[in-house]
PDB file of C-alpha atoms in Angstrom:
ATOM      1  CA  ASP N   1      74.276 -62.577 292.758  1.00 84.00           C
ATOM      2  CA  ARG N   2      77.973 -61.823 293.228  1.00 83.00           C
ATOM      3  CA  ASP N   3      78.543 -62.841 289.614  1.00 88.00           C
ATOM      4  CA  ARG N   4      75.947 -60.623 288.212  1.00 92.00           C
ATOM      5  CA  LEU N   5      77.151 -57.711 290.161  1.00 91.00           C
ATOM      6  CA  PHE N   6      80.779 -58.198 288.819  1.00 92.00           C
ATOM      7  CA  ASP N   7      79.123 -58.416 285.209  1.00 93.00           C
ATOM      8  CA  VAL N   8      77.429 -55.266 285.640  1.00 94.00           C
ATOM      9  CA  VAL N   9      80.564 -53.649 286.885  1.00 93.00           C
ATOM     10  CA  ARG N  10      82.776 -54.942 283.832  1.00 93.00           C
ATOM     11  CA  LYS N  11      80.203 -53.788 281.518  1.00 95.00           C
ATOM     12  CA  SER N  12      79.774 -50.286 282.792  1.00 95.00           C
ATOM     13  CA  VAL N  13      83.486 -50.004 282.708  1.00 95.00           C
ATOM     14  CA  ALA N  14      83.355 -51.424 278.975  1.00 95.00           C
ATOM     15  CA  LEU N  15      80.917 -48.495 278.551  1.00 96.00           C
ATOM     16  CA  GLY N  16      83.331 -45.906 279.891  1.00 96.00           C
ATOM     17  CA  ALA N  17      82.383 -45.482 283.370  1.00 96.00           C
ATOM     18  CA  SER N  18      84.715 -45.380 286.308  1.00 96.00           C
ATOM     19  CA  VAL N  19      84.280 -47.629 289.253  1.00 95.00           C
ATOM     20  CA  LEU N  20      85.076 -47.238 292.825  1.00 95.00           C
ATOM     21  CA  PHE N  21      84.703 -50.611 294.303  1.00 93.00           C
ATOM     22  CA  VAL N  22      85.332 -50.436 298.381  1.00 91.00           C
ATOM     23  CA  SER N  23      85.612 -53.973 299.895  1.00 85.00           C
ATOM     24  CA  HIS N  24      87.086 -55.993 302.724  1.00 75.00           C
ATOM     25  CA  ASP N  25      86.902 -59.021 300.490  1.00 80.00           C
ATOM     26  CA  LEU N  26      90.417 -59.320 299.230  1.00 84.00           C
ATOM     27  CA  ASP N  27      89.516 -62.011 296.750  1.00 84.00           C
ATOM     28  CA  GLU N  28      86.461 -59.710 295.192  1.00 87.00           C
ATOM     29  CA  ALA N  29      88.842 -57.079 295.196  1.00 90.00           C
ATOM     30  CA  LEU N  30      91.476 -58.769 293.318  1.00 91.00           C
ATOM     31  CA  ALA N  31      88.956 -60.262 290.895  1.00 90.00           C
ATOM     32  CA  VAL N  32      86.872 -57.256 289.772  1.00 92.00           C
ATOM     33  CA  THR N  33      89.250 -54.244 289.826  1.00 95.00           C
ATOM     34  CA  ASP N  34      92.220 -53.033 287.607  1.00 95.00           C
ATOM     35  CA  ARG N  35      94.177 -51.425 290.490  1.00 96.00           C
ATOM     36  CA  VAL N  36      93.771 -51.596 294.616  1.00 96.00           C
ATOM     37  CA  THR N  37      95.048 -48.951 296.608  1.00 96.00           C
ATOM     38  CA  VAL N  38      94.964 -49.871 300.295  1.00 92.00           C
ATOM     39  CA  LEU N  39      94.231 -47.454 303.322  1.00 89.00           C
ATOM     40  CA  ARG N  40      95.808 -48.094 306.882  1.00 79.00           C
ATOM     41  CA  ASP N  41      94.906 -45.461 309.713  1.00 73.00           C
ATOM     42  CA  GLY N  42      93.338 -42.860 307.578  1.00 80.00           C
ATOM     43  CA  ARG N  43      96.682 -42.920 305.054  1.00 88.00           C
ATOM     44  CA  VAL N  44      97.320 -44.749 301.646  1.00 93.00           C
ATOM     45  CA  GLU N  45      99.863 -47.330 302.406  1.00 91.00           C
ATOM     46  CA  GLY N  46     100.276 -48.225 298.797  1.00 93.00           C
ATOM     47  CA  THR N  47      98.580 -48.852 295.285  1.00 95.00           C
ATOM     48  CA  VAL N  48      99.078 -52.142 293.265  1.00 95.00           C
ATOM     49  CA  THR N  49      98.042 -53.637 289.907  1.00 96.00           C
ATOM     50  CA  SER N  50      95.683 -56.426 290.657  1.00 95.00           C
ATOM     51  CA  ALA N  51      96.594 -58.782 288.086  1.00 94.00           C
ATOM     52  CA  GLU N  52     100.436 -58.780 289.249  1.00 95.00           C
ATOM     53  CA  THR N  53      99.258 -58.846 293.148  1.00 93.00           C
ATOM     54  CA  GLU N  54      98.859 -61.746 295.403  1.00 90.00           C
ATOM     55  CA  LYS N  55      96.471 -61.907 298.093  1.00 84.00           C
ATOM     56  CA  ASP N  56      99.087 -62.169 300.828  1.00 83.00           C
ATOM     57  CA  GLN N  57     100.655 -59.099 299.463  1.00 87.00           C
ATOM     58  CA  LEU N  58      97.373 -57.163 300.053  1.00 86.00           C
ATOM     59  CA  VAL N  59      97.240 -58.576 303.670  1.00 80.00           C
ATOM     60  CA  GLU N  60     100.723 -56.924 304.325  1.00 84.00           C
ATOM     61  CA  LEU N  61      99.924 -53.599 303.370  1.00 86.00           C
ATOM     62  CA  ILE N  62      96.502 -53.861 305.167  1.00 80.00           C
ATOM     63  CA  ILE N  63      97.936 -54.765 308.902  1.00 74.00           C
ATOM     64  CA  GLY N  64     101.511 -53.553 308.229  1.00 76.00           C
ATOM     65  CA  ARG N  65     103.343 -56.671 308.691  1.00 69.00           C
ATOM     66  CA  ARG N  66     103.599 -60.105 307.711  1.00 65.00           C
ATOM     67  CA  LEU N  67     100.457 -62.180 309.257  1.00 58.00           C
ATOM     68  CA  GLU N  68     100.959 -65.936 309.825  1.00 61.00           C
ATOM     69  CA  ALA N  69      98.323 -68.179 308.185  1.00 59.00           C
ATOM     70  CA  PHE N  70      95.698 -69.446 310.741  1.00 64.00           C
ATOM     71  CA  GLU N  71      96.347 -73.235 311.179  1.00 63.00           C
ATOM     72  CA  ALA N  72      92.696 -75.164 311.107  1.00 66.00           C
ATOM     73  CA  SER N  73      93.029 -78.349 313.195  1.00 70.00           C
ATOM     74  CA  HIS N  74      90.257 -80.211 312.607  1.00 66.00           C
ATOM     75  CA  ARG N  75      89.220 -83.333 315.242  1.00 65.00           C
ATOM     76  CA  THR N  76      87.054 -86.435 314.360  1.00 60.00           C
ATOM     77  CA  HIS N  77      83.900 -85.746 316.381  1.00 54.00           C
ATOM     78  CA  THR N  78      82.195 -88.835 317.832  1.00 51.00           C
ATOM     79  CA  ALA N  79      79.279 -88.058 319.808  1.00 49.00           C
ATOM     80  CA  GLY N  80      77.765 -89.751 322.703  1.00 48.00           C
ATOM     81  CA  GLU N  81      75.758 -89.806 325.730  1.00 48.00           C
ATOM     82  CA  SER N  82      78.218 -87.814 327.408  1.00 57.00           C
ATOM     83  CA  SER N  83      77.600 -84.878 325.168  1.00 79.00           C
ATOM     84  CA  HIS N  84      78.141 -81.586 326.662  1.00 90.00           C
ATOM     85  CA  VAL N  85      75.215 -79.878 324.752  1.00 96.00           C
ATOM     86  CA  SER N  86      72.304 -81.948 323.162  1.00 96.00           C
ATOM     87  CA  VAL N  87      69.415 -80.174 321.041  1.00 97.00           C
ATOM     88  CA  ALA N  88      66.216 -82.443 320.315  1.00 97.00           C
ATOM     89  CA  ASP N  89      63.433 -82.028 318.097  1.00 98.00           C
ATOM     90  CA  VAL N  90      63.720 -78.113 317.565  1.00 98.00           C
ATOM     91  CA  CYS N  91      60.865 -76.508 315.445  1.00 98.00           C
ATOM     92  CA  GLY N  92      60.185 -73.162 314.661  1.00 97.00           C
ATOM     93  CA  GLY N  93      60.362 -70.786 311.770  1.00 96.00           C
ATOM     94  CA  THR N  94      62.091 -72.658 309.048  1.00 96.00           C
ATOM     95  CA  ILE N  95      63.693 -75.131 311.523  1.00 98.00           C
ATOM     96  CA  LYS N  96      62.083 -78.649 311.023  1.00 96.00           C
ATOM     97  CA  ASN N  97      62.633 -81.148 313.756  1.00 97.00           C
ATOM     98  CA  VAL N  98      66.322 -80.366 314.349  1.00 98.00           C
ATOM     99  CA  SER N  99      68.650 -82.349 316.591  1.00 98.00           C
ATOM    100  CA  PHE N 100      72.165 -82.795 317.351  1.00 97.00           C
ATOM    101  CA  ALA N 101      75.046 -83.079 319.979  1.00 96.00           C
ATOM    102  CA  LEU N 102      77.785 -80.860 321.003  1.00 95.00           C
ATOM    103  CA  ASP N 103      80.968 -82.010 323.173  1.00 95.00           C
ATOM    104  CA  GLU N 104      82.773 -79.679 325.201  1.00 95.00           C
ATOM    105  CA  GLY N 105      85.529 -77.939 323.429  1.00 95.00           C
ATOM    106  CA  GLU N 106      84.029 -78.567 320.140  1.00 96.00           C
ATOM    107  CA  VAL N 107      83.287 -75.840 317.343  1.00 97.00           C
ATOM    108  CA  LEU N 108      80.359 -76.584 315.550  1.00 97.00           C
ATOM    109  CA  GLY N 109      79.617 -75.090 312.109  1.00 98.00           C
ATOM    110  CA  LEU N 110      75.857 -74.359 310.943  1.00 98.00           C
ATOM    111  CA  THR N 111      75.645 -73.530 307.482  1.00 98.00           C
ATOM    112  CA  GLY N 112      73.482 -73.810 304.322  1.00 96.00           C
ATOM    113  CA  LEU N 113      72.315 -71.709 301.407  1.00 92.00           C
ATOM    114  CA  VAL N 114      70.416 -68.245 302.372  1.00 87.00           C
ATOM    115  CA  GLY N 115      66.731 -68.987 303.705  1.00 91.00           C
ATOM    116  CA  SER N 116      67.966 -72.644 304.516  1.00 95.00           C
ATOM    117  CA  GLY N 117      67.222 -72.088 308.403  1.00 96.00           C
ATOM    118  CA  PHE N 118      70.743 -72.717 309.714  1.00 97.00           C
ATOM    119  CA  GLU N 119      71.114 -68.702 310.727  1.00 97.00           C
ATOM    120  CA  GLU N 120      67.656 -68.914 312.905  1.00 98.00           C
ATOM    121  CA  LEU N 121      68.870 -72.034 315.295  1.00 98.00           C
ATOM    122  CA  PRO N 122      71.345 -69.821 317.462  1.00 98.00           C
ATOM    123  CA  TYR N 123      68.683 -67.371 318.219  1.00 98.00           C
ATOM    124  CA  GLN N 124      66.109 -70.110 319.117  1.00 98.00           C
ATOM    125  CA  MET N 125      68.518 -71.873 321.367  1.00 98.00           C
ATOM    126  CA  PHE N 126      69.178 -68.674 323.208  1.00 98.00           C
ATOM    127  CA  GLY N 127      65.402 -67.691 323.270  1.00 98.00           C
ATOM    128  CA  ALA N 128      66.059 -64.439 321.344  1.00 97.00           C
ATOM    129  CA  THR N 129      63.284 -65.973 318.931  1.00 96.00           C
ATOM    130  CA  PRO N 130      60.628 -68.324 319.874  1.00 91.00           C
ATOM    131  CA  ALA N 131      60.814 -72.004 319.066  1.00 97.00           C
ATOM    132  CA  VAL N 132      57.649 -73.690 318.923  1.00 97.00           C
ATOM    133  CA  SER N 133      59.054 -77.053 320.346  1.00 98.00           C
ATOM    134  CA  GLY N 134      62.122 -78.805 321.228  1.00 98.00           C
ATOM    135  CA  ARG N 135      64.659 -79.365 323.967  1.00 98.00           C
ATOM    136  CA  MET N 136      67.918 -78.607 325.007  1.00 97.00           C
ATOM    137  CA  THR N 137      69.954 -80.150 327.651  1.00 97.00           C
ATOM    138  CA  ILE N 138      73.384 -78.492 328.874  1.00 97.00           C
ATOM    139  CA  ALA N 139      75.661 -80.198 331.349  1.00 92.00           C
ATOM    140  CA  GLY N 140      72.849 -82.466 332.292  1.00 94.00           C
ATOM    141  CA  VAL N 141      70.388 -79.874 332.887  1.00 96.00           C
ATOM    142  CA  ASP N 142      67.062 -79.945 330.857  1.00 97.00           C
ATOM    143  CA  HIS N 143      65.704 -76.766 329.231  1.00 97.00           C
ATOM    144  CA  ASP N 144      62.289 -76.361 327.041  1.00 98.00           C
ATOM    145  CA  LEU N 145      63.387 -74.224 324.118  1.00 98.00           C
ATOM    146  CA  ALA N 146      59.836 -72.986 323.668  1.00 97.00           C
ATOM    147  CA  ALA N 147      59.923 -71.395 327.156  1.00 97.00           C
ATOM    148  CA  MET N 148      63.678 -70.450 326.771  1.00 97.00           C
ATOM    149  CA  SER N 149      64.091 -66.649 326.965  1.00 97.00           C
ATOM    150  CA  PRO N 150      67.770 -64.743 326.892  1.00 97.00           C
ATOM    151  CA  SER N 151      68.090 -64.363 330.800  1.00 97.00           C
ATOM    152  CA  ALA N 152      67.098 -67.847 331.201  1.00 97.00           C
ATOM    153  CA  ALA N 153      69.777 -68.724 328.753  1.00 98.00           C
ATOM    154  CA  ILE N 154      72.272 -66.681 330.456  1.00 97.00           C
ATOM    155  CA  ASN N 155      71.457 -68.401 333.687  1.00 96.00           C
ATOM    156  CA  ALA N 156      72.143 -71.666 332.051  1.00 97.00           C
ATOM    157  CA  GLY N 157      75.496 -70.502 330.812  1.00 97.00           C
ATOM    158  CA  MET N 158      74.969 -69.374 327.216  1.00 98.00           C
ATOM    159  CA  ALA N 159      76.073 -66.313 325.255  1.00 98.00           C
ATOM    160  CA  LEU N 160      74.906 -65.393 322.099  1.00 98.00           C
ATOM    161  CA  ILE N 161      76.866 -62.716 319.619  1.00 98.00           C
ATOM    162  CA  PRO N 162      74.404 -61.759 317.101  1.00 97.00           C
ATOM    163  CA  ALA N 163      75.663 -60.932 313.358  1.00 96.00           C
ATOM    164  CA  ASP N 164      74.200 -57.285 313.643  1.00 94.00           C
ATOM    165  CA  ARG N 165      76.545 -55.827 315.520  1.00 93.00           C
ATOM    166  CA  GLN N 166      75.651 -52.280 316.223  1.00 87.00           C
ATOM    167  CA  GLY N 167      72.099 -53.135 316.517  1.00 90.00           C
ATOM    168  CA  SER N 168      72.261 -56.051 318.902  1.00 94.00           C
ATOM    169  CA  ALA N 169      75.621 -57.516 319.790  1.00 95.00           C
ATOM    170  CA  GLY N 170      76.716 -53.943 321.108  1.00 95.00           C
ATOM    171  CA  VAL N 171      75.509 -50.975 322.424  1.00 94.00           C
ATOM    172  CA  GLY N 172      76.360 -48.046 319.924  1.00 92.00           C
ATOM    173  CA  SER N 173      74.880 -45.106 322.326  1.00 92.00           C
ATOM    174  CA  LEU N 174      77.403 -46.169 325.283  1.00 95.00           C
ATOM    175  CA  LEU N 175      80.984 -46.231 325.926  1.00 97.00           C
ATOM    176  CA  VAL N 176      83.632 -48.723 325.055  1.00 98.00           C
ATOM    177  CA  ARG N 177      83.912 -49.305 328.979  1.00 97.00           C
ATOM    178  CA  ASP N 178      80.390 -50.036 329.288  1.00 96.00           C
ATOM    179  CA  ASN N 179      80.142 -52.210 326.415  1.00 97.00           C
ATOM    180  CA  VAL N 180      82.998 -54.389 327.668  1.00 97.00           C
ATOM    181  CA  MET N 181      81.696 -54.710 331.288  1.00 96.00           C
ATOM    182  CA  LEU N 182      78.116 -55.126 330.736  1.00 94.00           C
ATOM    183  CA  GLN N 183      77.955 -58.803 331.184  1.00 95.00           C
ATOM    184  CA  VAL N 184      80.257 -58.655 334.573  1.00 94.00           C
ATOM    185  CA  ILE N 185      78.612 -55.324 336.181  1.00 91.00           C
ATOM    186  CA  GLY N 186      77.018 -57.449 338.644  1.00 87.00           C
ATOM    187  CA  GLN N 187      80.412 -58.222 340.430  1.00 87.00           C
ATOM    188  CA  TYR N 188      80.730 -54.728 341.412  1.00 84.00           C
ATOM    189  CA  ARG N 189      79.094 -52.722 344.499  1.00 72.00           C
ATOM    190  CA  PRO N 190      75.460 -53.418 344.029  1.00 68.00           C
ATOM    191  CA  TYR N 191      74.447 -49.847 345.458  1.00 70.00           C
ATOM    192  CA  ARG N 192      77.428 -47.519 344.426  1.00 78.00           C
ATOM    193  CA  LEU N 193      79.661 -48.471 341.530  1.00 80.00           C
ATOM    194  CA  ASP N 194      83.613 -48.778 342.284  1.00 86.00           C
ATOM    195  CA  ARG N 195      84.230 -46.506 339.314  1.00 88.00           C
ATOM    196  CA  GLY N 196      88.011 -46.786 339.733  1.00 90.00           C
ATOM    197  CA  ARG N 197      88.156 -50.470 339.636  1.00 91.00           C
ATOM    198  CA  TYR N 198      85.455 -50.507 336.919  1.00 94.00           C
ATOM    199  CA  LEU N 199      87.615 -48.459 334.747  1.00 95.00           C
ATOM    200  CA  LYS N 200      90.597 -50.387 335.397  1.00 95.00           C
ATOM    201  CA  ASP N 201      89.240 -53.844 334.629  1.00 96.00           C
ATOM    202  CA  ALA N 202      87.558 -52.521 331.607  1.00 97.00           C
ATOM    203  CA  ARG N 203      91.276 -51.228 330.058  1.00 97.00           C
ATOM    204  CA  GLY N 204      92.440 -54.524 331.347  1.00 97.00           C
ATOM    205  CA  ALA N 205      89.819 -56.381 329.001  1.00 97.00           C
ATOM    206  CA  LEU N 206      90.502 -54.030 326.263  1.00 97.00           C
ATOM    207  CA  HIS N 207      94.121 -54.951 326.412  1.00 97.00           C
ATOM    208  CA  GLN N 208      93.661 -58.572 326.886  1.00 97.00           C
ATOM    209  CA  TYR N 209      91.914 -58.889 323.691  1.00 96.00           C
ATOM    210  CA  ASP N 210      93.875 -56.351 321.786  1.00 95.00           C
ATOM    211  CA  VAL N 211      90.998 -53.802 321.190  1.00 96.00           C
ATOM    212  CA  ARG N 212      92.524 -50.983 319.393  1.00 92.00           C
ATOM    213  CA  PRO N 213      92.908 -48.221 320.342  1.00 94.00           C
ATOM    214  CA  PRO N 214      92.448 -49.591 324.293  1.00 96.00           C
ATOM    215  CA  GLU N 215      90.390 -46.469 325.086  1.00 97.00           C
ATOM    216  CA  PRO N 216      87.548 -47.251 327.570  1.00 97.00           C
ATOM    217  CA  MET N 217      86.114 -43.590 327.075  1.00 97.00           C
ATOM    218  CA  MET N 218      85.679 -43.903 323.453  1.00 97.00           C
ATOM    219  CA  ASP N 219      82.108 -44.348 322.035  1.00 96.00           C
ATOM    220  CA  PHE N 220      81.594 -47.857 320.933  1.00 96.00           C
ATOM    221  CA  GLN N 221      80.435 -47.008 317.722  1.00 94.00           C
ATOM    222  CA  ALA N 222      83.578 -44.836 316.871  1.00 94.00           C
ATOM    223  CA  LEU N 223      85.631 -48.012 316.634  1.00 94.00           C
ATOM    224  CA  SER N 224      86.442 -50.165 313.435  1.00 91.00           C
ATOM    225  CA  GLY N 225      84.182 -53.509 312.826  1.00 92.00           C
ATOM    226  CA  GLY N 226      86.747 -55.680 313.917  1.00 93.00           C
ATOM    227  CA  ASN N 227      87.565 -53.729 317.419  1.00 95.00           C
ATOM    228  CA  GLN N 228      83.974 -53.611 317.916  1.00 96.00           C
ATOM    229  CA  GLN N 229      83.764 -57.440 317.564  1.00 97.00           C
ATOM    230  CA  LYS N 230      86.570 -57.875 319.963  1.00 97.00           C
ATOM    231  CA  VAL N 231      84.959 -55.837 322.527  1.00 98.00           C
ATOM    232  CA  VAL N 232      81.597 -57.864 322.073  1.00 98.00           C
ATOM    233  CA  LEU N 233      83.710 -61.246 322.419  1.00 98.00           C
ATOM    234  CA  ALA N 234      85.508 -59.942 325.430  1.00 98.00           C
ATOM    235  CA  LYS N 235      82.068 -58.722 327.023  1.00 97.00           C
ATOM    236  CA  TRP N 236      80.744 -62.327 326.931  1.00 97.00           C
ATOM    237  CA  LEU N 237      83.835 -64.242 327.496  1.00 97.00           C
ATOM    238  CA  GLN N 238      84.740 -62.367 330.629  1.00 95.00           C
ATOM    239  CA  ALA N 239      81.145 -63.801 332.009  1.00 94.00           C
ATOM    240  CA  GLY N 240      82.557 -67.489 331.411  1.00 95.00           C
ATOM    241  CA  PRO N 241      79.760 -69.097 329.508  1.00 97.00           C
ATOM    242  CA  LYS N 242      79.567 -72.791 328.986  1.00 96.00           C
ATOM    243  CA  VAL N 243      78.063 -72.484 325.274  1.00 98.00           C
ATOM    244  CA  LEU N 244      78.930 -69.620 323.278  1.00 98.00           C
ATOM    245  CA  LEU N 245      76.561 -69.155 320.273  1.00 98.00           C
ATOM    246  CA  VAL N 246      78.002 -66.903 317.335  1.00 98.00           C
ATOM    247  CA  HIS N 247      76.369 -65.765 313.936  1.00 98.00           C
ATOM    248  CA  GLU N 248      78.653 -64.644 311.306  1.00 97.00           C
ATOM    249  CA  PRO N 249      81.377 -63.619 313.714  1.00 97.00           C
ATOM    250  CA  THR N 250      83.652 -61.824 311.216  1.00 95.00           C
ATOM    251  CA  GLN N 251      81.376 -60.133 309.001  1.00 91.00           C
ATOM    252  CA  GLY N 252      82.560 -56.652 308.205  1.00 86.00           C
ATOM    253  CA  VAL N 253      85.866 -57.402 309.611  1.00 89.00           C
ATOM    254  CA  ASP N 254      89.341 -56.622 308.455  1.00 84.00           C
ATOM    255  CA  VAL N 255      91.707 -59.482 307.671  1.00 83.00           C
ATOM    256  CA  GLY N 256      93.896 -58.872 310.841  1.00 82.00           C
ATOM    257  CA  ALA N 257      90.997 -58.786 313.100  1.00 89.00           C
ATOM    258  CA  ARG N 258      89.255 -61.839 311.358  1.00 90.00           C
ATOM    259  CA  LEU N 259      92.371 -63.999 312.312  1.00 90.00           C
ATOM    260  CA  GLN N 260      92.279 -62.618 315.815  1.00 92.00           C
ATOM    261  CA  VAL N 261      88.429 -63.656 315.981  1.00 95.00           C
ATOM    262  CA  PHE N 262      89.457 -66.936 314.908  1.00 95.00           C
ATOM    263  CA  GLU N 263      92.193 -67.389 317.731  1.00 94.00           C
ATOM    264  CA  THR N 264      89.932 -65.837 320.165  1.00 96.00           C
ATOM    265  CA  ILE N 265      87.066 -68.573 319.345  1.00 97.00           C
ATOM    266  CA  THR N 266      89.411 -71.527 319.193  1.00 95.00           C
ATOM    267  CA  ARG N 267      91.004 -70.727 322.431  1.00 95.00           C
ATOM    268  CA  ALA N 268      87.655 -70.269 324.103  1.00 96.00           C
ATOM    269  CA  ALA N 269      87.021 -73.539 322.800  1.00 96.00           C
ATOM    270  CA  ALA N 270      90.225 -75.507 323.782  1.00 94.00           C
ATOM    271  CA  GLU N 271      89.534 -73.966 327.296  1.00 95.00           C
ATOM    272  CA  GLY N 272      86.514 -76.453 327.402  1.00 94.00           C
ATOM    273  CA  MET N 273      83.678 -74.160 326.054  1.00 96.00           C
ATOM    274  CA  SER N 274      81.294 -75.601 323.371  1.00 97.00           C
ATOM    275  CA  VAL N 275      80.651 -73.036 320.410  1.00 98.00           C
ATOM    276  CA  VAL N 276      78.222 -73.084 317.782  1.00 98.00           C
ATOM    277  CA  CYS N 277      79.123 -70.828 314.938  1.00 98.00           C
ATOM    278  CA  ALA N 278      76.451 -70.123 312.207  1.00 98.00           C
ATOM    279  CA  SER N 279      78.023 -68.725 309.030  1.00 97.00           C
ATOM    280  CA  SER N 280      77.714 -68.324 305.281  1.00 95.00           C
ATOM    281  CA  ASP N 281      81.512 -67.762 305.023  1.00 93.00           C
ATOM    282  CA  TYR N 282      82.792 -71.113 304.113  1.00 93.00           C
ATOM    283  CA  GLU N 283      86.315 -70.277 304.406  1.00 90.00           C
ATOM    284  CA  GLN N 284      85.506 -69.491 308.305  1.00 93.00           C
ATOM    285  CA  LEU N 285      83.862 -72.405 308.964  1.00 96.00           C
ATOM    286  CA  ALA N 286      86.919 -74.373 307.311  1.00 95.00           C
ATOM    287  CA  ALA N 287      89.289 -72.409 309.499  1.00 94.00           C
ATOM    288  CA  ILE N 288      87.646 -72.709 312.984  1.00 96.00           C
ATOM    289  CA  CYS N 289      85.369 -75.845 312.958  1.00 97.00           C
ATOM    290  CA  ASP N 290      85.493 -79.514 313.805  1.00 96.00           C
ATOM    291  CA  ARG N 291      82.151 -80.282 312.046  1.00 97.00           C
ATOM    292  CA  VAL N 292      79.948 -78.642 309.902  1.00 97.00           C
ATOM    293  CA  LEU N 293      76.103 -79.188 309.612  1.00 98.00           C
ATOM    294  CA  VAL N 294      74.736 -78.255 306.248  1.00 97.00           C
ATOM    295  CA  PHE N 295      71.058 -77.343 306.278  1.00 97.00           C
ATOM    296  CA  HIS N 296      68.394 -76.973 303.653  1.00 95.00           C
ATOM    297  CA  ASP N 297      64.883 -76.384 304.109  1.00 95.00           C
ATOM    298  CA  GLY N 298      65.202 -76.078 307.883  1.00 97.00           C
ATOM    299  CA  GLN N 299      66.589 -79.746 308.081  1.00 97.00           C
ATOM    300  CA  ILE N 300      70.132 -81.014 308.564  1.00 97.00           C
ATOM    301  CA  MET N 301      71.039 -82.764 305.197  1.00 96.00           C
ATOM    302  CA  SER N 302      74.808 -83.461 305.688  1.00 96.00           C
ATOM    303  CA  THR N 303      77.439 -83.746 308.331  1.00 97.00           C
ATOM    304  CA  LEU N 304      81.286 -82.720 307.560  1.00 97.00           C
ATOM    305  CA  VAL N 305      84.136 -83.797 309.999  1.00 95.00           C
ATOM    306  CA  GLY N 306      87.862 -83.846 309.882  1.00 92.00           C
ATOM    307  CA  ASP N 307      89.538 -83.537 306.550  1.00 92.00           C
ATOM    308  CA  GLU N 308      85.855 -83.178 304.946  1.00 95.00           C
ATOM    309  CA  ILE N 309      85.892 -79.877 306.350  1.00 96.00           C
ATOM    310  CA  THR N 310      87.277 -77.545 303.319  1.00 93.00           C
ATOM    311  CA  LYS N 311      85.847 -74.243 301.741  1.00 90.00           C
ATOM    312  CA  ASP N 312      85.179 -76.323 298.601  1.00 89.00           C
ATOM    313  CA  ARG N 313      83.673 -79.551 300.127  1.00 94.00           C
ATOM    314  CA  ILE N 314      81.409 -77.047 302.285  1.00 95.00           C
ATOM    315  CA  THR N 315      80.361 -75.291 299.265  1.00 91.00           C
ATOM    316  CA  GLU N 316      79.663 -78.348 297.162  1.00 92.00           C
ATOM    317  CA  GLN N 317      77.440 -79.734 300.264  1.00 94.00           C
ATOM    318  CA  CYS N 318      75.406 -76.777 300.227  1.00 92.00           C
ATOM    319  CA  TYR N 319      74.471 -76.686 296.807  1.00 86.00           C
ATOM    320  CA  MET N 320      74.023 -80.516 296.566  1.00 83.00           C
ATOM    321  CA  SER N 321      71.608 -80.738 299.382  1.00 71.00           C
ATOM    322  CA  ALA N 322      69.345 -78.052 297.902  1.00 63.00           C
ATOM    323  CA  ARG N 323      69.528 -80.200 294.231  1.00 59.00           C
ATOM    324  CA  THR N 324      68.932 -83.434 296.110  1.00 54.00           C
ATOM    325  CA  VAL N 325      65.739 -82.327 297.700  1.00 48.00           C
ATOM    326  CA  LYS N 326      64.616 -80.696 294.512  1.00 44.00           C
TER     327      LYS N 326
END
C-alpha cells in the first residue's frame, strides 16, 4: 500500500503537480521527496537535497545534536516452569488457542501482517476486550481471561499502554499533572488531596522521564506525540507493574523521543519487569525485543530469538507465514 501511494505521488509530480509530504518516517521522506525541510520548535532548521542526504544527517537536524544509536541486546530465551508469566489457550476475536511463556526481565514482541491478530492479545490479557477463554498465570497466581477486567488486571500487577494515545492511553481533557499522577493518586490523602506534594511529585516525574516542557499545568493534548507517550509511560511505571503491555509504543513519535521510549522500556525490563510489545514496526521490535512471536490468522506461526531478531528476518517471517498457510 505504501508503494502504491508513492507511485501516485511520483505520477502526480510527473504530470506537473507539486506535493508537500509531511512525515515522521525518515526513510519514507528520503525515498519519495526531492528536498526535505526540517522543523524544530516551530522554526526551520535546514533544507537538504534528499538524494545527497543520509538518515543520520536528518536526525541531527531534527533533535539538534548527534544521537547515539540504540544498541539492541538480544538474549537467547529458554522458557521453563519458572516463567514469570504464562498464557494458555487464549481464544477470542481473531486469536485461536494461543499459548506462550514470558520471563522476568524479558521483552517479548508480537507481530504479523495487518489483521493477523497479534494486536488483539495485549487487550485480551488486560481485559480491555473480552477473551472467550484462556488462562494466565502471573508470579504463580492464576487468572481466568474470560473473566478478566482492567481493574482486575491492575490489581494483578499489569499495565496496558494502548496505541490510541489521545483516545485511550491518556486523557486529553486533563492537565499533564493529572495524567502523569493518575495511577498513583491513591497514595495521597483520601479525603483531601495534598496539592503541594501532588504537584511537586508530578513535576519530579516529568523531569525523571524527560517530558518537554516539564510543565505539569499544561494541557496533555498540547504536548507533542513523543512527550505524550513519555507522560503515559511515566504514569504506569510509577505504579510499579509486574507486567507491561504496550501496543505500537512509538507510533507518531519523533526520532529523538523514539529512542527515549526504547530506553525506558528496556530499562524497565532490566529492573525485572516482563514486557509484551505488540507492533507492526519491525525495526522497533529488532531494537528492543529478546524474542518475537510472528502471528498469522490468530495463531503463532514462528518464533525468533537472539541473532534471528533483525528487521529483515521479521519481515520475511511475517510474509512467509501468510504464504505458508495459503
